[in-house]
Amino acid sequence: NAVSTSVMGEGTAEAKTDAHLKFSERVHDNVTFHPPTYFQKWKGKDFFLTIIEAVGDVFGSSFTYGRQWVSPDGRDWALEFHAKIGDSKMFINGIDLVKLDENGQIIEFMVLARPPNGVAELKKEMMKRAGPKLAMLKAKELKKSIFG
């Protein structure tokens, strides 16, 4: 599906780009992302998509969803996952808690994960891949707030 292809890096470059664009359309501009690696939340579509792309690089094709729960109105999801962390021998288990707005766009995305040493390894890998991009986005945001 579009989400796993976009997020987890499966398929050809063309298929990944197409899936990424389709996934991007399903994300609200003011989405809030709560990572498992630290308390700070990220707000905004560019931050969210940068993080999701980096997670796809870290997990690659090892990422799988297991059990899935959906609220009666279809706007709240709990998705259990399992993945290998980069080239390490470590694995991580977790749950993605996803909230959709009235238009079906992702408005909130929270990740709960274990074990603690797996979360620490994920943070290390994410900083390598997403750290510089997130810093650039933060700088752009700051510049825009100062200069308009």
PDB file of C-alpha atoms in Angstrom:
ATOM      1  CA  ASN A   1       0.000   0.000   0.000  1.00  0.00           C
ATOM      2  CA  ALA A   2       1.000   3.640  -0.335  1.00  0.00           C
ATOM      3  CA  VAL A   3       1.935   4.090   3.310  1.00  0.00           C
ATOM      4  CA  SER A   4       4.289   1.116   3.602  1.00  0.00           C
ATOM      5  CA  THR A   5       5.873   1.819   0.206  1.00  0.00           C
ATOM      6  CA  SER A   6       6.406   5.478   1.031  1.00  0.00           C
ATOM      7  CA  VAL A   7       7.460   5.011   4.613  1.00  0.00           C
ATOM      8  CA  MET A   8       9.448   1.814   4.471  1.00  0.00           C
ATOM      9  CA  GLY A   9      11.278   2.323   1.194  1.00  0.00           C
ATOM     10  CA  GLU A  10       9.950  -0.618  -0.792  1.00  0.00           C
ATOM     11  CA  GLY A  11       9.756  -0.695  -4.581  1.00  0.00           C
ATOM     12  CA  THR A  12      11.374   1.358  -7.321  1.00  0.00           C
ATOM     13  CA  ALA A  13      12.334   5.006  -6.882  1.00  0.00           C
ATOM     14  CA  GLU A  14       9.387   6.015  -9.066  1.00  0.00           C
ATOM     15  CA  ALA A  15       6.943   3.917  -7.011  1.00  0.00           C
ATOM     16  CA  LYS A  16       8.346   5.370  -3.767  1.00  0.00           C
ATOM     17  CA  THR A  17       7.970   8.951  -5.056  1.00  0.00           C
ATOM     18  CA  ASP A  18       4.386   8.302  -6.172  1.00  0.00           C
ATOM     19  CA  ALA A  19       3.520   6.635  -2.863  1.00  0.00           C
ATOM     20  CA  HIS A  20       5.208   9.455  -0.906  1.00  0.00           C
ATOM     21  CA  LEU A  21       3.075  12.039  -2.735  1.00  0.00           C
ATOM     22  CA  LYS A  22      -0.123  10.062  -2.083  1.00  0.00           C
ATOM     23  CA  PHE A  23       0.817   9.653   1.588  1.00  0.00           C
ATOM     24  CA  SER A  24       1.675  13.362   1.865  1.00  0.00           C
ATOM     25  CA  GLU A  25      -1.853  14.253   0.720  1.00  0.00           C
ATOM     26  CA  ARG A  26      -3.199  12.292   3.695  1.00  0.00           C
ATOM     27  CA  VAL A  27      -1.227  14.367   6.214  1.00  0.00           C
ATOM     28  CA  HIS A  28      -2.698  17.553   7.712  1.00  0.00           C
ATOM     29  CA  ASP A  29      -0.495  20.666   7.464  1.00  0.00           C
ATOM     30  CA  ASN A  30      -0.586  21.052  11.259  1.00  0.00           C
ATOM     31  CA  VAL A  31      -0.005  17.402  12.178  1.00  0.00           C
ATOM     32  CA  THR A  32       1.552  16.748  15.591  1.00  0.00           C
ATOM     33  CA  PHE A  33       4.105  13.935  15.909  1.00  0.00           C
ATOM     34  CA  HIS A  34       5.062  12.467  19.295  1.00  0.00           C
ATOM     35  CA  PRO A  35       8.268  10.378  18.938  1.00  0.00           C
ATOM     36  CA  PRO A  36       9.225   7.537  21.278  1.00  0.00           C
ATOM     37  CA  THR A  37      12.799   8.794  21.609  1.00  0.00           C
ATOM     38  CA  TYR A  38      12.186  11.972  23.640  1.00  0.00           C
ATOM     39  CA  PHE A  39       9.402  14.139  25.041  1.00  0.00           C
ATOM     40  CA  GLN A  40       9.480  16.998  22.510  1.00  0.00           C
ATOM     41  CA  LYS A  41       6.716  16.871  19.936  1.00  0.00           C
ATOM     42  CA  TRP A  42       7.082  17.993  16.342  1.00  0.00           C
ATOM     43  CA  LYS A  43       4.376  20.122  14.728  1.00  0.00           C
ATOM     44  CA  GLY A  44       3.902  20.499  10.995  1.00  0.00           C
ATOM     45  CA  LYS A  45       3.761  18.444   7.844  1.00  0.00           C
ATOM     46  CA  ASP A  46       7.388  19.027   6.750  1.00  0.00           C
ATOM     47  CA  PHE A  47       8.757  17.831  10.099  1.00  0.00           C
ATOM     48  CA  PHE A  48       6.450  14.814  10.125  1.00  0.00           C
ATOM     49  CA  LEU A  49       7.295  13.713   6.580  1.00  0.00           C
ATOM     50  CA  THR A  50      11.030  14.148   7.231  1.00  0.00           C
ATOM     51  CA  ILE A  51      10.787  11.945  10.314  1.00  0.00           C
ATOM     52  CA  ILE A  52       8.654   9.307   8.582  1.00  0.00           C
ATOM     53  CA  GLU A  53      11.081   9.152   5.649  1.00  0.00           C
ATOM     54  CA  ALA A  54      14.026   8.688   8.023  1.00  0.00           C
ATOM     55  CA  VAL A  55      12.165   5.955   9.915  1.00  0.00           C
ATOM     56  CA  GLY A  56      11.646   4.222   6.585  1.00  0.00           C
ATOM     57  CA  ASP A  57      15.402   4.344   5.982  1.00  0.00           C
ATOM     58  CA  VAL A  58      16.146   2.965   9.459  1.00  0.00           C
ATOM     59  CA  PHE A  59      13.623   0.110   9.364  1.00  0.00           C
ATOM     60  CA  GLY A  60      13.626  -0.683   5.643  1.00  0.00           C
ATOM     61  CA  SER A  61      11.761  -3.788   4.598  1.00  0.00           C
ATOM     62  CA  SER A  62      11.932  -5.305   8.113  1.00  0.00           C
ATOM     63  CA  PHE A  63       8.991  -3.141   9.228  1.00  0.00           C
ATOM     64  CA  THR A  64       5.709  -5.006   9.642  1.00  0.00           C
ATOM     65  CA  TYR A  65       2.375  -4.135  11.183  1.00  0.00           C
ATOM     66  CA  GLY A  66       0.728  -6.828  13.281  1.00  0.00           C
ATOM     67  CA  ARG A  67      -2.511  -6.332  15.176  1.00  0.00           C
ATOM     68  CA  GLN A  68      -4.575  -3.304  14.257  1.00  0.00           C
ATOM     69  CA  TRP A  69      -7.446  -1.602  16.057  1.00  0.00           C
ATOM     70  CA  VAL A  70      -9.715   1.037  14.561  1.00  0.00           C
ATOM     71  CA  SER A  71     -12.342   3.083  16.417  1.00  0.00           C
ATOM     72  CA  PRO A  72     -15.991   2.724  15.341  1.00  0.00           C
ATOM     73  CA  ASP A  73     -15.847   6.081  13.521  1.00  0.00           C
ATOM     74  CA  GLY A  74     -12.571   5.108  11.774  1.00  0.00           C
ATOM     75  CA  ARG A  75     -10.700   8.193  13.000  1.00  0.00           C
ATOM     76  CA  ASP A  76      -8.522   6.607  15.705  1.00  0.00           C
ATOM     77  CA  TRP A  77      -6.104   3.765  14.973  1.00  0.00           C
ATOM     78  CA  ALA A  78      -3.734   1.671  17.069  1.00  0.00           C
ATOM     79  CA  LEU A  79      -1.228  -0.205  14.890  1.00  0.00           C
ATOM     80  CA  GLU A  80       1.193  -2.684  16.443  1.00  0.00           C
ATOM     81  CA  PHE A  81       4.570  -2.897  14.672  1.00  0.00           C
ATOM     82  CA  HIS A  82       7.861  -4.788  14.728  1.00  0.00           C
ATOM     83  CA  ALA A  83      11.100  -3.804  12.965  1.00  0.00           C
ATOM     84  CA  LYS A  84      14.863  -4.283  12.896  1.00  0.00           C
ATOM     85  CA  ILE A  85      16.846  -1.124  13.621  1.00  0.00           C
ATOM     86  CA  GLY A  86      19.218  -0.317  10.763  1.00  0.00           C
ATOM     87  CA  ASP A  87      22.280  -2.558  10.505  1.00  0.00           C
ATOM     88  CA  SER A  88      22.237  -3.349  14.216  1.00  0.00           C
ATOM     89  CA  LYS A  89      21.089  -6.663  15.594  1.00  0.00           C
ATOM     90  CA  MET A  90      18.414  -4.888  17.622  1.00  0.00           C
ATOM     91  CA  PHE A  91      14.668  -5.000  17.111  1.00  0.00           C
ATOM     92  CA  ILE A  92      11.918  -2.715  18.294  1.00  0.00           C
ATOM     93  CA  ASN A  93       8.242  -3.341  19.015  1.00  0.00           C
ATOM     94  CA  GLY A  94       5.696  -0.614  19.303  1.00  0.00           C
ATOM     95  CA  ILE A  95       2.332   0.899  18.641  1.00  0.00           C
ATOM     96  CA  ASP A  96       1.478   3.789  16.350  1.00  0.00           C
ATOM     97  CA  LEU A  97      -1.494   5.755  17.662  1.00  0.00           C
ATOM     98  CA  VAL A  98      -2.972   7.682  14.752  1.00  0.00           C
ATOM     99  CA  LYS A  99      -5.770  10.263  14.835  1.00  0.00           C
ATOM    100  CA  LEU A 100      -7.513  11.473  11.675  1.00  0.00           C
ATOM    101  CA  ASP A 101      -9.398  14.733  11.288  1.00  0.00           C
ATOM    102  CA  GLU A 102     -12.901  15.006   9.817  1.00  0.00           C
ATOM    103  CA  ASN A 103     -11.389  14.969   6.285  1.00  0.00           C
ATOM    104  CA  GLY A 104      -9.435  11.757   6.865  1.00  0.00           C
ATOM    105  CA  GLN A 105      -6.038  13.469   7.175  1.00  0.00           C
ATOM    106  CA  ILE A 106      -3.525  12.474   9.846  1.00  0.00           C
ATOM    107  CA  ILE A 107      -3.696  15.187  12.530  1.00  0.00           C
ATOM    108  CA  GLU A 108      -1.815  13.379  15.310  1.00  0.00           C
ATOM    109  CA  PHE A 109       0.683  10.510  15.310  1.00  0.00           C
ATOM    110  CA  MET A 110       2.143   9.099  18.528  1.00  0.00           C
ATOM    111  CA  VAL A 111       4.679   6.278  18.709  1.00  0.00           C
ATOM    112  CA  LEU A 112       5.072   4.102  21.791  1.00  0.00           C
ATOM    113  CA  ALA A 113       8.001   1.661  21.621  1.00  0.00           C
ATOM    114  CA  ARG A 114      10.103  -0.849  23.571  1.00  0.00           C
ATOM    115  CA  PRO A 115      12.585  -2.094  24.711  1.00  0.00           C
ATOM    116  CA  PRO A 116      14.459   0.943  26.069  1.00  0.00           C
ATOM    117  CA  ASN A 117      17.772  -0.079  24.483  1.00  0.00           C
ATOM    118  CA  GLY A 118      15.958  -0.441  21.139  1.00  0.00           C
ATOM    119  CA  VAL A 119      14.486   3.046  21.520  1.00  0.00           C
ATOM    120  CA  ALA A 120      17.993   4.399  22.293  1.00  0.00           C
ATOM    121  CA  GLU A 121      19.380   2.705  19.175  1.00  0.00           C
ATOM    122  CA  LEU A 122      16.505   4.106  17.099  1.00  0.00           C
ATOM    123  CA  LYS A 123      17.257   7.611  18.393  1.00  0.00           C
ATOM    124  CA  LYS A 124      20.908   7.235  17.400  1.00  0.00           C
ATOM    125  CA  GLU A 125      19.991   6.086  13.890  1.00  0.00           C
ATOM    126  CA  MET A 126      17.338   8.781  13.494  1.00  0.00           C
ATOM    127  CA  MET A 127      19.768  11.535  14.475  1.00  0.00           C
ATOM    128  CA  LYS A 128      22.149  10.387  11.731  1.00  0.00           C
ATOM    129  CA  ARG A 129      19.443  10.412   9.083  1.00  0.00           C
ATOM    130  CA  ALA A 130      16.970  13.097  10.136  1.00  0.00           C
ATOM    131  CA  GLY A 131      18.978  15.356  12.451  1.00  0.00           C
ATOM    132  CA  PRO A 132      20.483  17.673   9.811  1.00  0.00           C
ATOM    133  CA  LYS A 133      17.204  17.896   7.853  1.00  0.00           C
ATOM    134  CA  LEU A 134      15.210  18.697  10.987  1.00  0.00           C
ATOM    135  CA  ALA A 135      17.741  21.355  11.981  1.00  0.00           C
ATOM    136  CA  MET A 136      17.355  22.992   8.547  1.00  0.00           C
ATOM    137  CA  LEU A 137      13.564  22.947   8.872  1.00  0.00           C
ATOM    138  CA  LYS A 138      13.829  24.509  12.352  1.00  0.00           C
ATOM    139  CA  ALA A 139      16.110  27.237  10.962  1.00  0.00           C
ATOM    140  CA  LYS A 140      13.648  27.965   8.133  1.00  0.00           C
ATOM    141  CA  GLU A 141      10.796  28.128  10.636  1.00  0.00           C
ATOM    142  CA  LEU A 142      12.751  30.530  12.849  1.00  0.00           C
ATOM    143  CA  LYS A 143      13.720  32.721   9.892  1.00  0.00           C
ATOM    144  CA  LYS A 144      10.072  32.854   8.769  1.00  0.00           C
ATOM    145  CA  SER A 145       8.926  33.831  12.281  1.00  0.00           C
ATOM    146  CA  ILE A 146      11.472  36.661  12.427  1.00  0.00           C
ATOM    147  CA  PHE A 147      11.323  37.993   8.872  1.00  0.00           C
ATOM    148  CA  GLY A 148       7.864  36.856   7.798  1.00  0.00           C
TER     149      GLY A 148
END
